[in-house]
Coordinates of C-alpha atoms in Angstrom, one line a residue:
M250 CA 120.2 119.1 103.9
N251 CA 122.3 120.0 100.8
S252 CA 121.9 118.6 97.4
T253 CA 125.0 116.5 97.4
E254 CA 123.5 114.1 100.1
H255 CA 120.8 113.0 97.5
H256 CA 122.9 112.9 94.5
G257 CA 121.7 109.9 92.6
T258 CA 118.5 109.4 94.4
E259 CA 116.0 111.1 91.9
V260 CA 114.1 109.1 89.5
L261 CA 111.9 110.8 86.6
V262 CA 108.6 108.8 86.3
E263 CA 106.5 109.3 83.2
L264 CA 102.8 107.9 82.5
T265 CA 101.6 107.4 79.2
G266 CA 98.3 106.0 77.7
S267 CA 96.6 106.2 81.1
S268 CA 93.4 108.2 82.4
K269 CA 94.1 111.2 84.5
E270 CA 92.4 109.1 87.4
D271 CA 94.7 106.4 86.9
A272 CA 97.8 108.7 86.7
N273 CA 96.7 110.4 90.0
A274 CA 96.3 106.9 91.4
V275 CA 100.0 106.2 90.4
F276 CA 101.4 109.3 91.6
G277 CA 99.6 109.2 94.7
A278 CA 100.9 105.8 95.7
L279 CA 104.6 107.2 95.0
C280 CA 104.1 110.4 96.9
T281 CA 103.1 108.2 100.0
A282 CA 106.6 106.6 99.8
F283 CA 108.8 109.3 98.6
E284 CA 109.2 113.1 98.2
A285 CA 108.3 114.5 94.8
D286 CA 108.2 117.7 93.0
R287 CA 104.4 117.6 92.9
K288 CA 102.1 117.5 95.8
A289 CA 100.0 114.3 96.5
D290 CA 96.8 116.1 95.8
E291 CA 97.6 118.1 92.9
E292 CA 95.0 117.6 90.4
L293 CA 96.1 116.4 86.8
H294 CA 94.3 117.7 83.6
N295 CA 93.4 116.1 80.4
G296 CA 95.2 116.8 77.3
M297 CA 93.6 118.9 74.3
D298 CA 91.8 117.7 71.4
G299 CA 92.1 113.9 72.5
R300 CA 95.6 113.8 71.9
P301 CA 97.5 111.2 74.3
M302 CA 99.0 112.7 77.4
V303 CA 102.5 112.1 79.0
W304 CA 102.4 113.1 82.8
S305 CA 105.7 113.3 84.6
A306 CA 107.0 113.6 88.2
T307 CA 110.5 113.5 89.9
Y308 CA 110.9 111.3 93.1
D309 CA 113.7 111.5 95.6
V310 CA 114.0 107.9 96.7
F311 CA 116.7 108.8 99.4
E312 CA 114.2 107.6 102.3
V313 CA 110.8 105.7 102.0
R314 CA 108.3 107.6 104.2
E315 CA 106.0 104.9 104.3
Q316 CA 105.2 101.8 102.0
A317 CA 102.7 102.3 99.2
A318 CA 99.5 100.6 99.6
A319 CA 97.8 98.3 97.1
T320 CA 96.1 100.8 94.4
R321 CA 93.4 100.1 91.9
L322 CA 93.7 101.1 88.3
T323 CA 90.9 101.2 85.8
A324 CA 93.2 99.9 82.9
P325 CA 96.6 99.1 82.7
V326 CA 99.4 102.2 82.8
T327 CA 102.7 102.3 81.0
V328 CA 105.3 103.9 83.2
T329 CA 109.0 104.8 82.4
L330 CA 111.4 105.3 85.0
Q331 CA 114.8 107.0 84.5
G332 CA 117.4 107.4 86.9
G333 CA 120.4 105.9 88.7
Y334 CA 120.3 102.1 88.9
R335 CA 119.8 101.9 92.8
A336 CA 117.3 104.6 92.9
V337 CA 115.1 103.3 89.9
E338 CA 115.0 99.6 91.6
Q339 CA 114.1 101.5 94.9
L340 CA 111.1 103.1 93.2
R341 CA 110.3 99.9 91.5
E342 CA 109.9 98.3 94.9
Q343 CA 107.3 100.7 95.9
L344 CA 105.5 100.3 92.6
E345 CA 105.6 96.5 93.1
S346 CA 103.9 96.9 96.6
A347 CA 101.1 99.1 95.1
F348 CA 100.6 97.6 91.7
A349 CA 101.0 94.3 89.6
V350 CA 104.3 95.2 87.7
Q351 CA 105.4 93.6 84.4
E352 CA 108.6 95.0 82.8
E353 CA 108.2 95.7 79.0
G354 CA 111.8 96.8 78.5
S355 CA 115.0 98.5 79.8
V356 CA 118.0 100.3 78.5
S357 CA 121.0 100.5 80.7
G358 CA 123.8 103.1 80.4
D359 CA 127.1 103.6 82.5
Q360 CA 125.4 105.5 85.4
E361 CA 121.6 105.6 84.6
K362 CA 118.8 103.1 83.6
E363 CA 115.7 103.3 82.0
V364 CA 112.8 100.8 82.6
Q365 CA 109.5 100.7 80.9
L366 CA 107.0 99.0 83.2
R367 CA 103.1 97.9 82.7
L368 CA 101.2 98.5 85.7
E369 CA 97.7 96.8 86.9
S370 CA 95.6 97.1 90.0
G371 CA 97.6 95.8 92.9
Q372 CA 96.7 92.6 94.8
G373 CA 93.7 92.8 97.3
T374 CA 92.1 95.8 95.5
S375 CA 88.6 95.1 94.2
P376 CA 88.1 94.7 90.4

């Protein structure tokens, strides 16, 4: 498959203000659904000197491999999605199947959209 087949299907996902365990949970849920530039079991590391971390990954939403399952988080996570309009919406749909999602803001351009979301544990997960 060549790169032009997937043009416009990549979404950059950035997580801030979360523990590495919660970041792993979000990335793991997305890796279930989509191809990514990281492995599903790739271990994240904490930042140095207690400074806040920003974790990022890029997902190709061209095809949903498997629906993301409801996932538990220890605390709310802030997620920023950046990519083409359709691609961002496809990735958001998978987040909504795994987590309780609330939009906190968005910026739209000619070809791309950036959305900031707040994620909490998905329905059906224990508190």
